[in-house]
Amino acid sequence: MSDYRRANAKGGTYFFTVVTYRRQPFLCDERVRTALREGIKATQLTNPFTIDAWVLLPDHLHTIWTLPPDDADFGIRWALIKRFVTKQCNPEFKRDEWLNPSKLKRQESTFWQRRFWEHQIRDESDFQKHMDYIHYNPVKHGLVKKVSDWPYSTFHRYVVQGVYDMDWAGVSGDEKLTGFGE
């Protein structure tokens, strides 16, 4: 294993990408969405955090979280959420033929990709770029033509708050939008 060091800022705001194992496209399934909601709520009871932005796509999700001022442990939160969802949904989505010696040794399922990607948000501009990236992601992946057509994100909440217009980043014809996130 590499010596990868994660960010460790108490009270920090972070952008995350979490992916299904082998990019299986089942995250938008109603049972999985329900398990994610329940897993997040259960985790927040013991390990609070705020979800600032969110998008759920068939094979991955992006989110921005802010942790409490005295806490930097986002890893335990993801472990708890992933474990909860796996226990709720794994029998239905389990792929025994994909279990390998490494997964068996670590007692991992075939639901989630190991680990996750995180980026510590540096400032308001960085926050806005990543929030835009999150909300634009369904268009980027060809799932919808307009951001407002995707139901599994916080975009609509931000429209109500006046942060975005309902037609923000809609793509028509050959129009291309660039400069989001990553």
Short mmCIF file of N, CA and C in Angstrom, two decimals:
data_model
loop_
_atom_site.label_atom_id
_atom_site.label_comp_id
_atom_site.label_asym_id
_atom_site.label_seq_id
_atom_site.Cartn_x
_atom_site.Cartn_y
_atom_site.Cartn_z
N MET A 1 0.84 -1.18 0.00
CA MET A 1 0.00 0.00 0.00
C MET A 1 0.88 1.24 0.00
N SER A 2 0.43 2.27 -0.69
CA SER A 2 1.21 3.50 -0.78
C SER A 2 1.14 4.28 0.53
N ASP A 3 1.97 5.30 0.62
CA ASP A 3 1.99 6.16 1.80
C ASP A 3 1.11 7.39 1.59
N TYR A 4 -0.01 7.22 0.92
CA TYR A 4 -0.91 8.33 0.66
C TYR A 4 -1.39 8.93 1.97
N ARG A 5 -1.29 10.25 2.07
CA ARG A 5 -1.71 10.94 3.30
C ARG A 5 -2.94 11.79 2.98
N ARG A 6 -3.98 11.56 3.73
CA ARG A 6 -5.21 12.31 3.54
C ARG A 6 -5.13 13.65 4.27
N ALA A 7 -5.97 14.57 3.81
CA ALA A 7 -6.09 15.87 4.48
C ALA A 7 -6.59 15.64 5.90
N ASN A 8 -6.25 16.55 6.80
CA ASN A 8 -6.61 16.34 8.20
C ASN A 8 -6.88 17.69 8.89
N ALA A 9 -7.85 18.44 8.37
CA ALA A 9 -8.16 19.75 8.95
C ALA A 9 -9.46 19.68 9.73
N LYS A 10 -9.38 19.87 11.02
CA LYS A 10 -10.58 19.87 11.86
C LYS A 10 -11.52 20.98 11.39
N GLY A 11 -12.79 20.61 11.28
CA GLY A 11 -13.78 21.57 10.82
C GLY A 11 -13.69 21.90 9.34
N GLY A 12 -12.92 21.11 8.61
CA GLY A 12 -12.70 21.37 7.19
C GLY A 12 -13.91 21.07 6.33
N THR A 13 -13.86 21.61 5.13
CA THR A 13 -14.86 21.33 4.11
C THR A 13 -14.16 20.53 3.02
N TYR A 14 -14.79 19.43 2.60
CA TYR A 14 -14.16 18.48 1.69
C TYR A 14 -15.09 18.10 0.55
N PHE A 15 -14.50 17.91 -0.63
CA PHE A 15 -15.18 17.35 -1.79
C PHE A 15 -14.80 15.87 -1.86
N PHE A 16 -15.78 15.00 -2.07
CA PHE A 16 -15.53 13.56 -2.14
C PHE A 16 -16.10 12.97 -3.42
N THR A 17 -15.43 11.92 -3.89
CA THR A 17 -15.97 11.05 -4.93
C THR A 17 -15.93 9.64 -4.39
N VAL A 18 -17.07 8.96 -4.44
CA VAL A 18 -17.19 7.57 -3.98
C VAL A 18 -17.78 6.79 -5.15
N VAL A 19 -17.19 5.61 -5.43
CA VAL A 19 -17.53 4.86 -6.64
C VAL A 19 -17.94 3.44 -6.28
N THR A 20 -18.87 2.88 -7.04
CA THR A 20 -19.23 1.48 -6.86
C THR A 20 -18.12 0.59 -7.41
N TYR A 21 -18.06 -0.63 -6.90
CA TYR A 21 -17.06 -1.59 -7.37
C TYR A 21 -17.32 -1.90 -8.84
N ARG A 22 -16.28 -1.80 -9.64
CA ARG A 22 -16.33 -2.01 -11.09
C ARG A 22 -17.40 -1.14 -11.76
N ARG A 23 -17.66 -0.03 -11.14
CA ARG A 23 -18.61 0.98 -11.66
C ARG A 23 -19.97 0.38 -12.01
N GLN A 24 -20.45 -0.47 -11.13
CA GLN A 24 -21.79 -1.03 -11.31
C GLN A 24 -22.82 0.10 -11.20
N PRO A 25 -23.77 0.17 -12.13
CA PRO A 25 -24.69 1.31 -12.19
C PRO A 25 -25.98 1.13 -11.40
N PHE A 26 -25.87 1.00 -10.07
CA PHE A 26 -27.09 0.76 -9.28
C PHE A 26 -27.35 1.79 -8.19
N LEU A 27 -26.56 2.83 -8.10
CA LEU A 27 -26.74 3.78 -7.00
C LEU A 27 -28.07 4.54 -7.06
N CYS A 28 -28.65 4.70 -8.24
CA CYS A 28 -29.92 5.42 -8.36
C CYS A 28 -31.12 4.51 -8.11
N ASP A 29 -30.88 3.23 -7.87
CA ASP A 29 -31.96 2.31 -7.52
C ASP A 29 -32.61 2.80 -6.23
N GLU A 30 -33.93 2.73 -6.17
CA GLU A 30 -34.65 3.27 -5.00
C GLU A 30 -34.18 2.66 -3.68
N ARG A 31 -33.89 1.35 -3.67
CA ARG A 31 -33.45 0.70 -2.43
C ARG A 31 -32.09 1.24 -1.99
N VAL A 32 -31.21 1.48 -2.94
CA VAL A 32 -29.89 2.01 -2.61
C VAL A 32 -30.00 3.46 -2.14
N ARG A 33 -30.81 4.25 -2.83
CA ARG A 33 -31.00 5.65 -2.40
C ARG A 33 -31.55 5.71 -0.98
N THR A 34 -32.51 4.85 -0.69
CA THR A 34 -33.09 4.81 0.66
C THR A 34 -32.03 4.41 1.69
N ALA A 35 -31.25 3.39 1.37
CA ALA A 35 -30.20 2.94 2.29
C ALA A 35 -29.15 4.04 2.50
N LEU A 36 -28.80 4.76 1.44
CA LEU A 36 -27.85 5.87 1.58
C LEU A 36 -28.41 6.94 2.52
N ARG A 37 -29.66 7.33 2.30
CA ARG A 37 -30.28 8.33 3.18
C ARG A 37 -30.26 7.88 4.64
N GLU A 38 -30.67 6.62 4.86
CA GLU A 38 -30.72 6.09 6.23
C GLU A 38 -29.32 5.97 6.82
N GLY A 39 -28.35 5.54 6.01
CA GLY A 39 -26.98 5.41 6.48
C GLY A 39 -26.36 6.75 6.84
N ILE A 40 -26.66 7.75 6.05
CA ILE A 40 -26.16 9.10 6.34
C ILE A 40 -26.78 9.63 7.63
N LYS A 41 -28.09 9.48 7.77
CA LYS A 41 -28.77 9.96 8.99
C LYS A 41 -28.24 9.24 10.22
N ALA A 42 -28.06 7.92 10.13
CA ALA A 42 -27.54 7.16 11.28
C ALA A 42 -26.12 7.60 11.62
N THR A 43 -25.30 7.83 10.61
CA THR A 43 -23.92 8.27 10.84
C THR A 43 -23.89 9.66 11.45
N GLN A 44 -24.75 10.55 10.97
CA GLN A 44 -24.78 11.91 11.50
C GLN A 44 -25.19 11.96 12.98
N LEU A 45 -25.91 10.96 13.45
CA LEU A 45 -26.29 10.94 14.87
C LEU A 45 -25.08 10.82 15.78
N THR A 46 -24.10 10.03 15.36
CA THR A 46 -22.91 9.80 16.20
C THR A 46 -21.68 10.57 15.71
N ASN A 47 -21.66 10.90 14.43
CA ASN A 47 -20.52 11.58 13.81
C ASN A 47 -21.07 12.68 12.90
N PRO A 48 -21.46 13.81 13.46
CA PRO A 48 -22.14 14.83 12.67
C PRO A 48 -21.29 15.41 11.55
N PHE A 49 -21.96 15.83 10.51
CA PHE A 49 -21.37 16.58 9.40
C PHE A 49 -22.52 17.21 8.63
N THR A 50 -22.19 18.23 7.86
CA THR A 50 -23.18 18.92 7.03
C THR A 50 -22.92 18.57 5.58
N ILE A 51 -23.98 18.24 4.85
CA ILE A 51 -23.86 18.02 3.41
C ILE A 51 -24.14 19.36 2.73
N ASP A 52 -23.12 19.93 2.11
CA ASP A 52 -23.25 21.22 1.44
C ASP A 52 -23.71 21.06 0.00
N ALA A 53 -23.34 19.97 -0.64
CA ALA A 53 -23.75 19.70 -2.02
C ALA A 53 -23.66 18.20 -2.24
N TRP A 54 -24.44 17.72 -3.22
CA TRP A 54 -24.55 16.27 -3.43
C TRP A 54 -25.05 15.99 -4.83
N VAL A 55 -24.52 14.97 -5.45
CA VAL A 55 -25.12 14.40 -6.66
C VAL A 55 -24.89 12.90 -6.63
N LEU A 56 -25.93 12.19 -6.97
CA LEU A 56 -25.89 10.73 -7.04
C LEU A 56 -26.07 10.34 -8.49
N LEU A 57 -25.10 9.61 -9.03
CA LEU A 57 -25.17 9.11 -10.40
C LEU A 57 -25.22 7.58 -10.33
N PRO A 58 -25.48 6.91 -11.45
CA PRO A 58 -25.64 5.46 -11.38
C PRO A 58 -24.47 4.71 -10.76
N ASP A 59 -23.23 5.13 -11.02
CA ASP A 59 -22.08 4.36 -10.54
C ASP A 59 -21.15 5.12 -9.60
N HIS A 60 -21.46 6.36 -9.28
CA HIS A 60 -20.64 7.11 -8.34
C HIS A 60 -21.43 8.28 -7.78
N LEU A 61 -20.86 8.88 -6.75
CA LEU A 61 -21.46 10.08 -6.18
C LEU A 61 -20.36 11.08 -5.88
N HIS A 62 -20.76 12.34 -5.89
CA HIS A 62 -19.88 13.44 -5.47
C HIS A 62 -20.62 14.19 -4.37
N THR A 63 -19.87 14.68 -3.41
CA THR A 63 -20.49 15.45 -2.35
C THR A 63 -19.47 16.40 -1.73
N ILE A 64 -19.98 17.44 -1.11
CA ILE A 64 -19.16 18.35 -0.31
C ILE A 64 -19.72 18.30 1.10
N TRP A 65 -18.84 18.02 2.05
CA TRP A 65 -19.20 17.97 3.47
C TRP A 65 -18.40 19.01 4.23
N THR A 66 -19.01 19.51 5.30
CA THR A 66 -18.29 20.30 6.29
C THR A 66 -18.36 19.56 7.62
N LEU A 67 -17.20 19.37 8.23
CA LEU A 67 -17.11 18.65 9.51
C LEU A 67 -17.20 19.62 10.68
N PRO A 68 -17.52 19.12 11.87
CA PRO A 68 -17.56 19.98 13.05
C PRO A 68 -16.18 20.58 13.36
N PRO A 69 -16.14 21.71 14.06
CA PRO A 69 -14.88 22.40 14.34
C PRO A 69 -13.82 21.55 15.03
N ASP A 70 -14.22 20.56 15.80
CA ASP A 70 -13.26 19.76 16.56
C ASP A 70 -12.99 18.39 15.93
N ASP A 71 -13.34 18.21 14.66
CA ASP A 71 -13.31 16.87 14.06
C ASP A 71 -12.75 16.92 12.65
N ALA A 72 -11.89 15.97 12.32
CA ALA A 72 -11.33 15.86 10.97
C ALA A 72 -11.51 14.46 10.39
N ASP A 73 -12.22 13.59 11.09
CA ASP A 73 -12.28 12.18 10.70
C ASP A 73 -13.43 11.87 9.75
N PHE A 74 -13.24 12.24 8.48
CA PHE A 74 -14.25 11.89 7.49
C PHE A 74 -14.18 10.41 7.13
N GLY A 75 -13.03 9.78 7.34
CA GLY A 75 -12.87 8.36 7.00
C GLY A 75 -13.83 7.46 7.75
N ILE A 76 -14.01 7.72 9.05
CA ILE A 76 -14.94 6.89 9.83
C ILE A 76 -16.37 7.09 9.32
N ARG A 77 -16.69 8.29 8.91
CA ARG A 77 -18.04 8.56 8.40
C ARG A 77 -18.30 7.76 7.13
N TRP A 78 -17.33 7.79 6.21
CA TRP A 78 -17.52 7.01 4.98
C TRP A 78 -17.56 5.52 5.28
N ALA A 79 -16.74 5.05 6.19
CA ALA A 79 -16.76 3.63 6.55
C ALA A 79 -18.14 3.23 7.09
N LEU A 80 -18.70 4.05 7.96
CA LEU A 80 -20.02 3.75 8.53
C LEU A 80 -21.12 3.77 7.47
N ILE A 81 -21.08 4.77 6.61
CA ILE A 81 -22.10 4.88 5.56
C ILE A 81 -22.00 3.70 4.60
N LYS A 82 -20.78 3.42 4.13
CA LYS A 82 -20.60 2.31 3.19
C LYS A 82 -21.01 0.98 3.82
N ARG A 83 -20.64 0.78 5.06
CA ARG A 83 -21.01 -0.47 5.75
C ARG A 83 -22.53 -0.59 5.86
N PHE A 84 -23.19 0.48 6.25
CA PHE A 84 -24.65 0.47 6.39
C PHE A 84 -25.31 0.12 5.06
N VAL A 85 -24.92 0.81 4.00
CA VAL A 85 -25.53 0.58 2.68
C VAL A 85 -25.25 -0.84 2.21
N THR A 86 -24.03 -1.30 2.41
CA THR A 86 -23.68 -2.66 2.00
C THR A 86 -24.55 -3.68 2.71
N LYS A 87 -24.71 -3.53 4.01
CA LYS A 87 -25.54 -4.49 4.77
C LYS A 87 -26.99 -4.46 4.32
N GLN A 88 -27.48 -3.27 3.98
CA GLN A 88 -28.87 -3.15 3.54
C GLN A 88 -29.09 -3.70 2.13
N CYS A 89 -28.11 -3.52 1.26
CA CYS A 89 -28.32 -3.80 -0.17
C CYS A 89 -27.48 -4.93 -0.74
N ASN A 90 -26.42 -5.33 -0.06
CA ASN A 90 -25.48 -6.27 -0.66
C ASN A 90 -26.10 -7.60 -1.10
N PRO A 91 -27.01 -8.21 -0.34
CA PRO A 91 -27.54 -9.48 -0.81
C PRO A 91 -28.14 -9.38 -2.22
N GLU A 92 -28.76 -8.26 -2.50
CA GLU A 92 -29.39 -8.08 -3.80
C GLU A 92 -28.38 -7.77 -4.92
N PHE A 93 -27.30 -7.08 -4.57
CA PHE A 93 -26.35 -6.64 -5.58
C PHE A 93 -25.01 -7.38 -5.50
N LYS A 94 -24.93 -8.38 -4.67
CA LYS A 94 -23.68 -9.11 -4.44
C LYS A 94 -23.27 -9.86 -5.71
N ARG A 95 -21.98 -9.85 -5.99
CA ARG A 95 -21.43 -10.56 -7.14
C ARG A 95 -20.31 -11.47 -6.64
N ASP A 96 -20.68 -12.68 -6.23
CA ASP A 96 -19.71 -13.62 -5.69
C ASP A 96 -18.57 -13.91 -6.65
N GLU A 97 -18.86 -13.90 -7.95
CA GLU A 97 -17.81 -14.19 -8.93
C GLU A 97 -16.74 -13.12 -8.96
N TRP A 98 -16.98 -11.97 -8.37
CA TRP A 98 -15.99 -10.90 -8.32
C TRP A 98 -15.18 -10.90 -7.03
N LEU A 99 -15.51 -11.76 -6.11
CA LEU A 99 -14.72 -11.84 -4.88
C LEU A 99 -13.35 -12.43 -5.21
N ASN A 100 -12.31 -11.76 -4.80
CA ASN A 100 -10.95 -12.23 -5.04
C ASN A 100 -10.26 -12.40 -3.69
N PRO A 101 -9.07 -12.97 -3.68
CA PRO A 101 -8.39 -13.19 -2.39
C PRO A 101 -8.23 -11.91 -1.56
N SER A 102 -7.95 -10.79 -2.21
CA SER A 102 -7.79 -9.54 -1.48
C SER A 102 -9.10 -9.11 -0.83
N LYS A 103 -10.19 -9.19 -1.57
CA LYS A 103 -11.50 -8.81 -1.00
C LYS A 103 -11.90 -9.76 0.12
N LEU A 104 -11.63 -11.04 -0.05
CA LEU A 104 -11.96 -12.01 1.00
C LEU A 104 -11.14 -11.75 2.26
N LYS A 105 -9.84 -11.49 2.08
CA LYS A 105 -8.96 -11.23 3.22
C LYS A 105 -9.43 -10.01 4.00
N ARG A 106 -9.84 -8.97 3.29
CA ARG A 106 -10.27 -7.72 3.93
C ARG A 106 -11.76 -7.73 4.30
N GLN A 107 -12.43 -8.82 3.99
CA GLN A 107 -13.88 -8.95 4.23
C GLN A 107 -14.65 -7.82 3.55
N GLU A 108 -14.27 -7.53 2.31
CA GLU A 108 -14.93 -6.49 1.53
C GLU A 108 -16.00 -7.10 0.63
N SER A 109 -16.98 -6.29 0.33
CA SER A 109 -18.05 -6.73 -0.57
C SER A 109 -17.70 -6.32 -2.00
N THR A 110 -18.59 -6.64 -2.89
CA THR A 110 -18.45 -6.20 -4.28
C THR A 110 -19.40 -5.03 -4.56
N PHE A 111 -19.73 -4.28 -3.52
CA PHE A 111 -20.64 -3.14 -3.66
C PHE A 111 -19.87 -1.85 -3.93
N TRP A 112 -18.88 -1.55 -3.10
CA TRP A 112 -18.13 -0.30 -3.20
C TRP A 112 -16.71 -0.52 -3.68
N GLN A 113 -16.18 0.43 -4.41
CA GLN A 113 -14.76 0.47 -4.70
C GLN A 113 -14.04 0.79 -3.39
N ARG A 114 -12.90 0.16 -3.19
CA ARG A 114 -12.11 0.44 -1.99
C ARG A 114 -11.72 1.92 -1.97
N ARG A 115 -11.77 2.49 -0.82
CA ARG A 115 -11.37 3.88 -0.58
C ARG A 115 -12.34 4.87 -1.23
N PHE A 116 -11.89 6.10 -1.36
CA PHE A 116 -12.65 7.19 -1.96
C PHE A 116 -11.64 8.28 -2.26
N TRP A 117 -12.06 9.27 -3.02
CA TRP A 117 -11.18 10.39 -3.34
C TRP A 117 -11.68 11.61 -2.59
N GLU A 118 -10.76 12.36 -2.00
CA GLU A 118 -11.16 13.58 -1.30
C GLU A 118 -10.25 14.74 -1.68
N HIS A 119 -10.80 15.92 -1.57
CA HIS A 119 -10.07 17.16 -1.82
C HIS A 119 -10.52 18.16 -0.77
N GLN A 120 -9.59 18.75 -0.07
CA GLN A 120 -9.96 19.76 0.92
C GLN A 120 -10.25 21.08 0.20
N ILE A 121 -11.42 21.63 0.45
CA ILE A 121 -11.81 22.90 -0.16
C ILE A 121 -10.97 24.01 0.46
N ARG A 122 -10.34 24.81 -0.39
CA ARG A 122 -9.38 25.82 0.08
C ARG A 122 -10.01 27.17 0.41
N ASP A 123 -11.00 27.56 -0.39
CA ASP A 123 -11.60 28.89 -0.21
C ASP A 123 -12.96 28.92 -0.89
N GLU A 124 -13.59 30.08 -0.87
CA GLU A 124 -14.95 30.21 -1.43
C GLU A 124 -14.97 29.92 -2.94
N SER A 125 -13.95 30.36 -3.65
CA SER A 125 -13.88 30.10 -5.09
C SER A 125 -13.77 28.59 -5.37
N ASP A 126 -12.95 27.91 -4.61
CA ASP A 126 -12.79 26.46 -4.74
C ASP A 126 -14.12 25.75 -4.42
N PHE A 127 -14.79 26.23 -3.37
CA PHE A 127 -16.09 25.67 -2.99
C PHE A 127 -17.07 25.82 -4.15
N GLN A 128 -17.15 27.01 -4.73
CA GLN A 128 -18.11 27.25 -5.82
C GLN A 128 -17.80 26.39 -7.03
N LYS A 129 -16.51 26.26 -7.38
CA LYS A 129 -16.13 25.41 -8.52
C LYS A 129 -16.58 23.97 -8.31
N HIS A 130 -16.35 23.46 -7.12
CA HIS A 130 -16.72 22.07 -6.85
C HIS A 130 -18.23 21.90 -6.74
N MET A 131 -18.91 22.90 -6.22
CA MET A 131 -20.37 22.82 -6.17
C MET A 131 -20.94 22.83 -7.60
N ASP A 132 -20.40 23.68 -8.46
CA ASP A 132 -20.83 23.70 -9.86
C ASP A 132 -20.53 22.36 -10.53
N TYR A 133 -19.35 21.84 -10.27
CA TYR A 133 -18.97 20.54 -10.85
C TYR A 133 -19.95 19.45 -10.44
N ILE A 134 -20.30 19.41 -9.16
CA ILE A 134 -21.24 18.42 -8.66
C ILE A 134 -22.57 18.53 -9.41
N HIS A 135 -23.10 19.72 -9.51
CA HIS A 135 -24.42 19.88 -10.11
C HIS A 135 -24.41 19.69 -11.62
N TYR A 136 -23.28 19.95 -12.27
CA TYR A 136 -23.16 19.78 -13.72
C TYR A 136 -22.88 18.32 -14.11
N ASN A 137 -22.47 17.50 -13.18
CA ASN A 137 -22.00 16.14 -13.47
C ASN A 137 -22.99 15.28 -14.26
N PRO A 138 -24.29 15.30 -13.99
CA PRO A 138 -25.21 14.48 -14.80
C PRO A 138 -25.21 14.89 -16.28
N VAL A 139 -25.03 16.18 -16.56
CA VAL A 139 -24.93 16.63 -17.95
C VAL A 139 -23.61 16.14 -18.54
N LYS A 140 -22.54 16.28 -17.80
CA LYS A 140 -21.21 15.84 -18.25
C LYS A 140 -21.23 14.37 -18.67
N HIS A 141 -21.95 13.55 -17.92
CA HIS A 141 -22.00 12.12 -18.20
C HIS A 141 -23.11 11.74 -19.18
N GLY A 142 -23.78 12.71 -19.76
CA GLY A 142 -24.80 12.44 -20.77
C GLY A 142 -26.09 11.86 -20.23
N LEU A 143 -26.34 12.02 -18.95
CA LEU A 143 -27.56 11.46 -18.35
C LEU A 143 -28.77 12.37 -18.58
N VAL A 144 -28.53 13.66 -18.71
CA VAL A 144 -29.58 14.65 -18.99
C VAL A 144 -28.99 15.76 -19.84
N LYS A 145 -29.86 16.56 -20.46
CA LYS A 145 -29.41 17.71 -21.24
C LYS A 145 -29.30 18.97 -20.38
N LYS A 146 -30.12 19.03 -19.32
CA LYS A 146 -30.13 20.20 -18.45
C LYS A 146 -29.93 19.76 -17.01
N VAL A 147 -29.19 20.53 -16.26
CA VAL A 147 -28.93 20.22 -14.85
C VAL A 147 -30.24 20.04 -14.10
N SER A 148 -31.22 20.86 -14.40
CA SER A 148 -32.50 20.82 -13.68
C SER A 148 -33.28 19.53 -13.93
N ASP A 149 -32.92 18.76 -14.93
CA ASP A 149 -33.62 17.51 -15.22
C ASP A 149 -33.17 16.35 -14.34
N TRP A 150 -32.04 16.50 -13.65
CA TRP A 150 -31.53 15.39 -12.82
C TRP A 150 -32.11 15.49 -11.41
N PRO A 151 -32.80 14.45 -10.95
CA PRO A 151 -33.48 14.54 -9.65
C PRO A 151 -32.61 14.28 -8.43
N TYR A 152 -31.43 13.66 -8.61
CA TYR A 152 -30.66 13.18 -7.46
C TYR A 152 -29.49 14.10 -7.13
N SER A 153 -29.80 15.35 -6.85
CA SER A 153 -28.75 16.29 -6.46
C SER A 153 -29.36 17.40 -5.60
N THR A 154 -28.48 18.21 -5.06
CA THR A 154 -28.91 19.35 -4.25
C THR A 154 -29.19 20.58 -5.11
N PHE A 155 -29.11 20.44 -6.42
CA PHE A 155 -29.33 21.57 -7.31
C PHE A 155 -30.66 22.28 -7.03
N HIS A 156 -31.73 21.51 -6.92
CA HIS A 156 -33.06 22.11 -6.74
C HIS A 156 -33.16 22.88 -5.41
N ARG A 157 -32.48 22.39 -4.39
CA ARG A 157 -32.44 23.11 -3.11
C ARG A 157 -31.79 24.49 -3.30
N TYR A 158 -30.71 24.52 -4.09
CA TYR A 158 -30.02 25.79 -4.33
C TYR A 158 -30.80 26.72 -5.25
N VAL A 159 -31.64 26.16 -6.13
CA VAL A 159 -32.53 27.01 -6.94
C VAL A 159 -33.51 27.73 -6.02
N VAL A 160 -34.11 26.98 -5.09
CA VAL A 160 -35.06 27.56 -4.14
C VAL A 160 -34.38 28.66 -3.31
N GLN A 161 -33.12 28.46 -2.97
CA GLN A 161 -32.38 29.45 -2.17
C GLN A 161 -31.88 30.64 -3.00
N GLY A 162 -32.04 30.56 -4.33
CA GLY A 162 -31.62 31.65 -5.20
C GLY A 162 -30.16 31.61 -5.60
N VAL A 163 -29.46 30.52 -5.31
CA VAL A 163 -28.05 30.39 -5.67
C VAL A 163 -27.90 30.14 -7.17
N TYR A 164 -28.76 29.30 -7.72
CA TYR A 164 -28.78 28.99 -9.16
C TYR A 164 -30.13 29.38 -9.74
N ASP A 165 -30.13 29.71 -11.04
CA ASP A 165 -31.37 29.81 -11.79
C ASP A 165 -31.74 28.40 -12.25
N MET A 166 -33.02 28.15 -12.45
CA MET A 166 -33.46 26.82 -12.86
C MET A 166 -32.81 26.39 -14.18
N ASP A 167 -32.49 27.34 -15.06
CA ASP A 167 -31.90 26.98 -16.35
C ASP A 167 -30.37 27.06 -16.34
N TRP A 168 -29.75 27.12 -15.16
CA TRP A 168 -28.30 27.19 -15.07
C TRP A 168 -27.65 25.99 -15.75
N ALA A 169 -26.67 26.26 -16.58
CA ALA A 169 -25.83 25.23 -17.21
C ALA A 169 -26.61 24.23 -18.04
N GLY A 170 -27.75 24.63 -18.55
CA GLY A 170 -28.45 23.75 -19.48
C GLY A 170 -27.69 23.72 -20.79
N VAL A 171 -27.61 22.58 -21.42
CA VAL A 171 -26.86 22.44 -22.66
C VAL A 171 -27.86 22.19 -23.78
N SER A 172 -27.78 23.01 -24.81
CA SER A 172 -28.62 22.78 -25.98
C SER A 172 -27.74 22.81 -27.21
N GLY A 173 -28.01 21.91 -28.12
CA GLY A 173 -27.24 21.85 -29.35
C GLY A 173 -25.78 21.56 -29.10
N ASP A 174 -24.90 22.39 -29.70
CA ASP A 174 -23.45 22.16 -29.60
C ASP A 174 -22.81 22.97 -28.48
N GLU A 175 -23.61 23.64 -27.66
CA GLU A 175 -23.07 24.45 -26.57
C GLU A 175 -22.29 23.56 -25.59
N LYS A 176 -21.09 23.96 -25.25
CA LYS A 176 -20.26 23.20 -24.30
C LYS A 176 -19.88 24.09 -23.13
N LEU A 177 -19.92 23.52 -21.96
CA LEU A 177 -19.51 24.24 -20.76
C LEU A 177 -18.26 23.58 -20.21
N THR A 178 -17.28 24.39 -19.84
CA THR A 178 -16.03 23.84 -19.32
C THR A 178 -15.64 24.57 -18.05
N GLY A 179 -14.58 24.10 -17.42
CA GLY A 179 -14.03 24.78 -16.26
C GLY A 179 -14.65 24.39 -14.94
N PHE A 180 -15.30 23.24 -14.88
CA PHE A 180 -15.92 22.80 -13.64
C PHE A 180 -15.01 21.84 -12.91
N GLY A 181 -14.78 22.09 -11.62
CA GLY A 181 -14.10 21.15 -10.74
C GLY A 181 -12.81 20.61 -11.29
N GLU A 182 -12.54 19.40 -10.91
CA GLU A 182 -11.35 18.62 -11.29
C GLU A 182 -10.23 19.52 -11.67
#
